[in-house]
Amino acid sequence: MASLLLDGVDQDWQESSVPDSVLQSLLLQEDEGAKQAGDGPVAKVVIPEAGFCLKTKTDKEEKVFINICQSDQIPAPKHITDEQLRALLDSGDPTQYRVPLSLGEPHTEKDNAGNDCQAYDVIISSSFYRTIQQRPVMKDFLLTVVLEGLEDKYSMLLSRGVLDQPRNP
């Protein structure tokens, strides 16, 4: 937890023995201060559990990894059936159904060949993660939402035809 709160602080100071309880107290004070100031949404630190990884490419043929992670701290979307989802998609306004998720900042990772590539962490509800594992229609919908969300947020184009779930060595 200390490394998340002290990003950019001198390394010697980071390695000192600041108890996590003190850091947690500071984080909570910061949350309360932001709420009182009315500065909009308050950031929340979420440590996700592993899920699965997708590999795709940008329109410039740059490799991109998307890590779909899960956490109980992300709310689940309302339950709808596959038929209801298909009807929403056919209606021309699928925005009526919202999936809470967190689209992380890009970070550099190495692929199996040792080359740098961009990676993005996406966090969804743990219960919704279990749902997409059992319902291919819902998983396809989520992947479309994720790809469009990353494209909008980071002004890029991602291939839909190259989606792959790589195996870790």
JSON list of C-alpha atoms in Angstrom, two decimals:
[
{"chain": "A", "resi": 1, "resn": "MET", "atom": "CA", "xyz": [0.00, 0.00, 0.00]},
{"chain": "A", "resi": 2, "resn": "ALA", "atom": "CA", "xyz": [2.84, 2.39, 0.77]},
{"chain": "A", "resi": 3, "resn": "SER", "atom": "CA", "xyz": [4.09, 2.28, -2.82]},
{"chain": "A", "resi": 4, "resn": "LEU", "atom": "CA", "xyz": [0.66, 3.35, -4.14]},
{"chain": "A", "resi": 5, "resn": "LEU", "atom": "CA", "xyz": [0.49, 6.33, -1.82]},
{"chain": "A", "resi": 6, "resn": "LEU", "atom": "CA", "xyz": [4.09, 7.43, -2.10]},
{"chain": "A", "resi": 7, "resn": "ASP", "atom": "CA", "xyz": [4.61, 7.34, -5.86]},
{"chain": "A", "resi": 8, "resn": "GLY", "atom": "CA", "xyz": [7.30, 9.84, -6.80]},
{"chain": "A", "resi": 9, "resn": "VAL", "atom": "CA", "xyz": [8.61, 10.31, -3.23]},
{"chain": "A", "resi": 10, "resn": "ASP", "atom": "CA", "xyz": [12.32, 9.90, -2.49]},
{"chain": "A", "resi": 11, "resn": "GLN", "atom": "CA", "xyz": [13.26, 6.18, -2.34]},
{"chain": "A", "resi": 12, "resn": "ASP", "atom": "CA", "xyz": [15.03, 6.47, 1.04]},
{"chain": "A", "resi": 13, "resn": "TRP", "atom": "CA", "xyz": [11.91, 7.93, 2.61]},
{"chain": "A", "resi": 14, "resn": "GLN", "atom": "CA", "xyz": [9.69, 5.26, 1.02]},
{"chain": "A", "resi": 15, "resn": "GLU", "atom": "CA", "xyz": [11.76, 2.50, 2.59]},
{"chain": "A", "resi": 16, "resn": "SER", "atom": "CA", "xyz": [11.29, 3.93, 6.08]},
{"chain": "A", "resi": 17, "resn": "SER", "atom": "CA", "xyz": [8.93, 2.13, 8.39]},
{"chain": "A", "resi": 18, "resn": "VAL", "atom": "CA", "xyz": [5.73, 4.14, 7.97]},
{"chain": "A", "resi": 19, "resn": "PRO", "atom": "CA", "xyz": [2.98, 1.90, 9.33]},
{"chain": "A", "resi": 20, "resn": "ASP", "atom": "CA", "xyz": [0.18, 1.02, 6.92]},
{"chain": "A", "resi": 21, "resn": "SER", "atom": "CA", "xyz": [-2.33, 2.26, 9.52]},
{"chain": "A", "resi": 22, "resn": "VAL", "atom": "CA", "xyz": [-0.84, 5.78, 9.26]},
{"chain": "A", "resi": 23, "resn": "LEU", "atom": "CA", "xyz": [-0.93, 5.65, 5.47]},
{"chain": "A", "resi": 24, "resn": "GLN", "atom": "CA", "xyz": [-4.54, 4.40, 5.52]},
{"chain": "A", "resi": 25, "resn": "SER", "atom": "CA", "xyz": [-5.47, 7.24, 7.89]},
{"chain": "A", "resi": 26, "resn": "LEU", "atom": "CA", "xyz": [-3.88, 9.78, 5.51]},
{"chain": "A", "resi": 27, "resn": "LEU", "atom": "CA", "xyz": [-5.74, 8.28, 2.57]},
{"chain": "A", "resi": 28, "resn": "LEU", "atom": "CA", "xyz": [-9.05, 8.46, 4.44]},
{"chain": "A", "resi": 29, "resn": "GLN", "atom": "CA", "xyz": [-8.35, 12.08, 5.42]},
{"chain": "A", "resi": 30, "resn": "GLU", "atom": "CA", "xyz": [-7.67, 12.89, 1.77]},
{"chain": "A", "resi": 31, "resn": "ASP", "atom": "CA", "xyz": [-10.97, 11.22, 0.79]},
{"chain": "A", "resi": 32, "resn": "GLU", "atom": "CA", "xyz": [-12.89, 13.23, 3.41]},
{"chain": "A", "resi": 33, "resn": "GLY", "atom": "CA", "xyz": [-11.19, 16.46, 2.35]},
{"chain": "A", "resi": 34, "resn": "ALA", "atom": "CA", "xyz": [-12.13, 15.90, -1.28]},
{"chain": "A", "resi": 35, "resn": "LYS", "atom": "CA", "xyz": [-15.74, 15.12, -0.33]},
{"chain": "A", "resi": 36, "resn": "GLN", "atom": "CA", "xyz": [-16.01, 18.28, 1.74]},
{"chain": "A", "resi": 37, "resn": "ALA", "atom": "CA", "xyz": [-14.43, 20.40, -0.98]},
{"chain": "A", "resi": 38, "resn": "GLY", "atom": "CA", "xyz": [-16.91, 19.03, -3.53]},
{"chain": "A", "resi": 39, "resn": "ASP", "atom": "CA", "xyz": [-14.12, 18.30, -5.99]},
{"chain": "A", "resi": 40, "resn": "GLY", "atom": "CA", "xyz": [-16.10, 15.56, -7.72]},
{"chain": "A", "resi": 41, "resn": "PRO", "atom": "CA", "xyz": [-15.51, 11.83, -7.55]},
{"chain": "A", "resi": 42, "resn": "VAL", "atom": "CA", "xyz": [-13.03, 10.53, -5.01]},
{"chain": "A", "resi": 43, "resn": "ALA", "atom": "CA", "xyz": [-10.37, 8.10, -6.17]},
{"chain": "A", "resi": 44, "resn": "LYS", "atom": "CA", "xyz": [-10.41, 4.72, -4.50]},
{"chain": "A", "resi": 45, "resn": "VAL", "atom": "CA", "xyz": [-7.51, 2.28, -4.43]},
{"chain": "A", "resi": 46, "resn": "VAL", "atom": "CA", "xyz": [-8.66, -1.15, -5.67]},
{"chain": "A", "resi": 47, "resn": "ILE", "atom": "CA", "xyz": [-6.38, -4.18, -5.70]},
{"chain": "A", "resi": 48, "resn": "PRO", "atom": "CA", "xyz": [-7.93, -6.57, -8.23]},
{"chain": "A", "resi": 49, "resn": "GLU", "atom": "CA", "xyz": [-7.71, -10.31, -8.64]},
{"chain": "A", "resi": 50, "resn": "ALA", "atom": "CA", "xyz": [-6.46, -11.85, -11.88]},
{"chain": "A", "resi": 51, "resn": "GLY", "atom": "CA", "xyz": [-8.88, -12.67, -14.64]},
{"chain": "A", "resi": 52, "resn": "PHE", "atom": "CA", "xyz": [-7.83, -13.17, -18.25]},
{"chain": "A", "resi": 53, "resn": "CYS", "atom": "CA", "xyz": [-5.75, -11.33, -20.82]},
{"chain": "A", "resi": 54, "resn": "LEU", "atom": "CA", "xyz": [-6.65, -10.30, -24.37]},
{"chain": "A", "resi": 55, "resn": "LYS", "atom": "CA", "xyz": [-4.17, -9.53, -27.10]},
{"chain": "A", "resi": 56, "resn": "THR", "atom": "CA", "xyz": [-5.08, -7.21, -29.95]},
{"chain": "A", "resi": 57, "resn": "LYS", "atom": "CA", "xyz": [-3.44, -4.56, -32.14]},
{"chain": "A", "resi": 58, "resn": "THR", "atom": "CA", "xyz": [-3.92, -0.90, -32.83]},
{"chain": "A", "resi": 59, "resn": "ASP", "atom": "CA", "xyz": [-4.61, 0.39, -36.33]},
{"chain": "A", "resi": 60, "resn": "LYS", "atom": "CA", "xyz": [-0.84, 1.06, -36.45]},
{"chain": "A", "resi": 61, "resn": "GLU", "atom": "CA", "xyz": [-0.15, -2.66, -35.88]},
{"chain": "A", "resi": 62, "resn": "GLU", "atom": "CA", "xyz": [1.13, -2.07, -32.32]},
{"chain": "A", "resi": 63, "resn": "LYS", "atom": "CA", "xyz": [0.50, -4.98, -29.97]},
{"chain": "A", "resi": 64, "resn": "VAL", "atom": "CA", "xyz": [-1.82, -4.25, -27.03]},
{"chain": "A", "resi": 65, "resn": "PHE", "atom": "CA", "xyz": [-2.63, -6.40, -23.99]},
{"chain": "A", "resi": 66, "resn": "ILE", "atom": "CA", "xyz": [-5.87, -5.89, -22.08]},
{"chain": "A", "resi": 67, "resn": "ASN", "atom": "CA", "xyz": [-5.98, -7.48, -18.63]},
{"chain": "A", "resi": 68, "resn": "ILE", "atom": "CA", "xyz": [-9.56, -8.14, -17.54]},
{"chain": "A", "resi": 69, "resn": "CYS", "atom": "CA", "xyz": [-9.38, -8.22, -13.74]},
{"chain": "A", "resi": 70, "resn": "GLN", "atom": "CA", "xyz": [-12.01, -8.57, -11.02]},
{"chain": "A", "resi": 71, "resn": "SER", "atom": "CA", "xyz": [-12.79, -7.08, -7.63]},
{"chain": "A", "resi": 72, "resn": "ASP", "atom": "CA", "xyz": [-15.61, -7.19, -5.09]},
{"chain": "A", "resi": 73, "resn": "GLN", "atom": "CA", "xyz": [-15.11, -3.44, -4.70]},
{"chain": "A", "resi": 74, "resn": "ILE", "atom": "CA", "xyz": [-16.57, -2.75, -8.15]},
{"chain": "A", "resi": 75, "resn": "PRO", "atom": "CA", "xyz": [-20.39, -2.89, -8.22]},
{"chain": "A", "resi": 76, "resn": "ALA", "atom": "CA", "xyz": [-22.09, -5.44, -10.44]},
{"chain": "A", "resi": 77, "resn": "PRO", "atom": "CA", "xyz": [-24.39, -4.32, -13.25]},
{"chain": "A", "resi": 78, "resn": "LYS", "atom": "CA", "xyz": [-28.07, -5.13, -12.97]},
{"chain": "A", "resi": 79, "resn": "HIS", "atom": "CA", "xyz": [-28.95, -8.65, -14.10]},
{"chain": "A", "resi": 80, "resn": "ILE", "atom": "CA", "xyz": [-30.47, -9.03, -17.55]},
{"chain": "A", "resi": 81, "resn": "THR", "atom": "CA", "xyz": [-31.03, -12.12, -19.65]},
{"chain": "A", "resi": 82, "resn": "ASP", "atom": "CA", "xyz": [-29.27, -12.80, -22.94]},
{"chain": "A", "resi": 83, "resn": "GLU", "atom": "CA", "xyz": [-32.57, -12.13, -24.72]},
{"chain": "A", "resi": 84, "resn": "GLN", "atom": "CA", "xyz": [-32.93, -8.74, -23.00]},
{"chain": "A", "resi": 85, "resn": "LEU", "atom": "CA", "xyz": [-29.34, -7.87, -23.94]},
{"chain": "A", "resi": 86, "resn": "ARG", "atom": "CA", "xyz": [-29.92, -8.85, -27.58]},
{"chain": "A", "resi": 87, "resn": "ALA", "atom": "CA", "xyz": [-33.09, -6.71, -27.64]},
{"chain": "A", "resi": 88, "resn": "LEU", "atom": "CA", "xyz": [-31.12, -3.73, -26.26]},
{"chain": "A", "resi": 89, "resn": "LEU", "atom": "CA", "xyz": [-28.41, -4.22, -28.87]},
{"chain": "A", "resi": 90, "resn": "ASP", "atom": "CA", "xyz": [-31.03, -4.44, -31.64]},
{"chain": "A", "resi": 91, "resn": "SER", "atom": "CA", "xyz": [-32.79, -1.32, -30.35]},
{"chain": "A", "resi": 92, "resn": "GLY", "atom": "CA", "xyz": [-29.97, 0.91, -31.51]},
{"chain": "A", "resi": 93, "resn": "ASP", "atom": "CA", "xyz": [-29.47, 2.31, -27.98]},
{"chain": "A", "resi": 94, "resn": "PRO", "atom": "CA", "xyz": [-27.45, -0.22, -25.96]},
{"chain": "A", "resi": 95, "resn": "THR", "atom": "CA", "xyz": [-26.35, 2.61, -23.63]},
{"chain": "A", "resi": 96, "resn": "GLN", "atom": "CA", "xyz": [-29.44, 1.82, -21.54]},
{"chain": "A", "resi": 97, "resn": "TYR", "atom": "CA", "xyz": [-27.42, -1.02, -19.98]},
{"chain": "A", "resi": 98, "resn": "ARG", "atom": "CA", "xyz": [-24.35, 0.07, -18.03]},
{"chain": "A", "resi": 99, "resn": "VAL", "atom": "CA", "xyz": [-21.46, -2.06, -16.82]},
{"chain": "A", "resi": 100, "resn": "PRO", "atom": "CA", "xyz": [-19.46, -0.47, -13.98]},
{"chain": "A", "resi": 101, "resn": "LEU", "atom": "CA", "xyz": [-15.75, -0.88, -14.67]},
{"chain": "A", "resi": 102, "resn": "SER", "atom": "CA", "xyz": [-12.40, 0.78, -14.24]},
{"chain": "A", "resi": 103, "resn": "LEU", "atom": "CA", "xyz": [-10.23, 1.48, -17.30]},
{"chain": "A", "resi": 104, "resn": "GLY", "atom": "CA", "xyz": [-6.65, 1.79, -16.10]},
{"chain": "A", "resi": 105, "resn": "GLU", "atom": "CA", "xyz": [-3.84, 3.95, -17.43]},
{"chain": "A", "resi": 106, "resn": "PRO", "atom": "CA", "xyz": [-1.57, 2.51, -20.13]},
{"chain": "A", "resi": 107, "resn": "HIS", "atom": "CA", "xyz": [1.63, 0.90, -18.92]},
{"chain": "A", "resi": 108, "resn": "THR", "atom": "CA", "xyz": [4.50, -0.79, -20.74]},
{"chain": "A", "resi": 109, "resn": "GLU", "atom": "CA", "xyz": [4.89, -4.56, -20.56]},
{"chain": "A", "resi": 110, "resn": "LYS", "atom": "CA", "xyz": [7.11, -7.05, -22.37]},
{"chain": "A", "resi": 111, "resn": "ASP", "atom": "CA", "xyz": [5.65, -9.63, -24.72]},
{"chain": "A", "resi": 112, "resn": "ASN", "atom": "CA", "xyz": [7.03, -13.19, -24.97]},
{"chain": "A", "resi": 113, "resn": "ALA", "atom": "CA", "xyz": [9.63, -12.00, -27.49]},
{"chain": "A", "resi": 114, "resn": "GLY", "atom": "CA", "xyz": [10.87, -9.34, -25.06]},
{"chain": "A", "resi": 115, "resn": "ASN", "atom": "CA", "xyz": [9.42, -6.41, -27.03]},
{"chain": "A", "resi": 116, "resn": "ASP", "atom": "CA", "xyz": [7.73, -3.46, -25.33]},
{"chain": "A", "resi": 117, "resn": "CYS", "atom": "CA", "xyz": [3.98, -3.13, -25.77]},
{"chain": "A", "resi": 118, "resn": "GLN", "atom": "CA", "xyz": [1.16, -1.22, -24.14]},
{"chain": "A", "resi": 119, "resn": "ALA", "atom": "CA", "xyz": [-1.06, -2.90, -21.56]},
{"chain": "A", "resi": 120, "resn": "TYR", "atom": "CA", "xyz": [-4.28, -1.75, -19.94]},
{"chain": "A", "resi": 121, "resn": "ASP", "atom": "CA", "xyz": [-5.90, -3.10, -16.79]},
{"chain": "A", "resi": 122, "resn": "VAL", "atom": "CA", "xyz": [-9.69, -3.22, -16.72]},
{"chain": "A", "resi": 123, "resn": "ILE", "atom": "CA", "xyz": [-11.47, -4.09, -13.47]},
{"chain": "A", "resi": 124, "resn": "ILE", "atom": "CA", "xyz": [-15.03, -5.42, -13.30]},
{"chain": "A", "resi": 125, "resn": "SER", "atom": "CA", "xyz": [-17.15, -6.82, -10.49]},
{"chain": "A", "resi": 126, "resn": "SER", "atom": "CA", "xyz": [-16.16, -10.32, -9.34]},
{"chain": "A", "resi": 127, "resn": "SER", "atom": "CA", "xyz": [-19.78, -11.50, -9.64]},
{"chain": "A", "resi": 128, "resn": "PHE", "atom": "CA", "xyz": [-20.02, -10.06, -13.16]},
{"chain": "A", "resi": 129, "resn": "TYR", "atom": "CA", "xyz": [-16.71, -11.77, -14.00]},
{"chain": "A", "resi": 130, "resn": "ARG", "atom": "CA", "xyz": [-18.30, -15.11, -13.08]},
{"chain": "A", "resi": 131, "resn": "THR", "atom": "CA", "xyz": [-21.30, -14.20, -15.26]},
{"chain": "A", "resi": 132, "resn": "ILE", "atom": "CA", "xyz": [-19.21, -13.51, -18.36]},
{"chain": "A", "resi": 133, "resn": "GLN", "atom": "CA", "xyz": [-17.41, -16.82, -17.90]},
{"chain": "A", "resi": 134, "resn": "GLN", "atom": "CA", "xyz": [-20.76, -18.61, -18.24]},
{"chain": "A", "resi": 135, "resn": "ARG", "atom": "CA", "xyz": [-22.50, -16.38, -20.80]},
{"chain": "A", "resi": 136, "resn": "PRO", "atom": "CA", "xyz": [-20.69, -15.82, -24.13]},
{"chain": "A", "resi": 137, "resn": "VAL", "atom": "CA", "xyz": [-23.18, -13.14, -25.24]},
{"chain": "A", "resi": 138, "resn": "MET", "atom": "CA", "xyz": [-22.48, -11.09, -22.11]},
{"chain": "A", "resi": 139, "resn": "LYS", "atom": "CA", "xyz": [-18.72, -11.61, -22.51]},
{"chain": "A", "resi": 140, "resn": "ASP", "atom": "CA", "xyz": [-18.85, -10.39, -26.12]},
{"chain": "A", "resi": 141, "resn": "PHE", "atom": "CA", "xyz": [-20.84, -7.35, -24.97]},
{"chain": "A", "resi": 142, "resn": "LEU", "atom": "CA", "xyz": [-18.30, -6.60, -22.22]},
{"chain": "A", "resi": 143, "resn": "LEU", "atom": "CA", "xyz": [-15.37, -6.87, -24.65]},
{"chain": "A", "resi": 144, "resn": "THR", "atom": "CA", "xyz": [-17.09, -4.45, -27.03]},
{"chain": "A", "resi": 145, "resn": "VAL", "atom": "CA", "xyz": [-17.66, -2.00, -24.16]},
{"chain": "A", "resi": 146, "resn": "VAL", "atom": "CA", "xyz": [-14.02, -2.35, -23.04]},
{"chain": "A", "resi": 147, "resn": "LEU", "atom": "CA", "xyz": [-12.58, -1.84, -26.54]},
{"chain": "A", "resi": 148, "resn": "GLU", "atom": "CA", "xyz": [-14.80, 1.18, -27.21]},
{"chain": "A", "resi": 149, "resn": "GLY", "atom": "CA", "xyz": [-14.02, 2.61, -23.77]},
{"chain": "A", "resi": 150, "resn": "LEU", "atom": "CA", "xyz": [-10.26, 2.33, -24.30]},
{"chain": "A", "resi": 151, "resn": "GLU", "atom": "CA", "xyz": [-10.56, 3.80, -27.80]},
{"chain": "A", "resi": 152, "resn": "ASP", "atom": "CA", "xyz": [-12.56, 6.78, -26.51]},
{"chain": "A", "resi": 153, "resn": "LYS", "atom": "CA", "xyz": [-10.40, 7.38, -23.45]},
{"chain": "A", "resi": 154, "resn": "TYR", "atom": "CA", "xyz": [-7.03, 7.09, -25.22]},
{"chain": "A", "resi": 155, "resn": "SER", "atom": "CA", "xyz": [-7.93, 8.23, -28.77]},
{"chain": "A", "resi": 156, "resn": "MET", "atom": "CA", "xyz": [-6.86, 5.06, -30.55]},
{"chain": "A", "resi": 157, "resn": "LEU", "atom": "CA", "xyz": [-8.37, 2.36, -32.74]},
{"chain": "A", "resi": 158, "resn": "LEU", "atom": "CA", "xyz": [-8.21, -1.30, -31.69]},
{"chain": "A", "resi": 159, "resn": "SER", "atom": "CA", "xyz": [-8.70, -4.30, -33.94]},
{"chain": "A", "resi": 160, "resn": "ARG", "atom": "CA", "xyz": [-11.71, -6.50, -33.29]},
{"chain": "A", "resi": 161, "resn": "GLY", "atom": "CA", "xyz": [-10.48, -9.26, -35.59]},
{"chain": "A", "resi": 162, "resn": "VAL", "atom": "CA", "xyz": [-7.27, -10.06, -33.72]},
{"chain": "A", "resi": 163, "resn": "LEU", "atom": "CA", "xyz": [-8.69, -10.69, -30.23]},
{"chain": "A", "resi": 164, "resn": "ASP", "atom": "CA", "xyz": [-6.74, -13.53, -28.69]},
{"chain": "A", "resi": 165, "resn": "GLN", "atom": "CA", "xyz": [-6.31, -14.94, -25.22]},
{"chain": "A", "resi": 166, "resn": "PRO", "atom": "CA", "xyz": [-2.56, -15.64, -25.00]},
{"chain": "A", "resi": 167, "resn": "ARG", "atom": "CA", "xyz": [-1.27, -18.41, -22.84]},
{"chain": "A", "resi": 168, "resn": "ASN", "atom": "CA", "xyz": [1.31, -17.55, -20.21]},
{"chain": "A", "resi": 169, "resn": "PRO", "atom": "CA", "xyz": [4.48, -19.66, -20.43]}
]
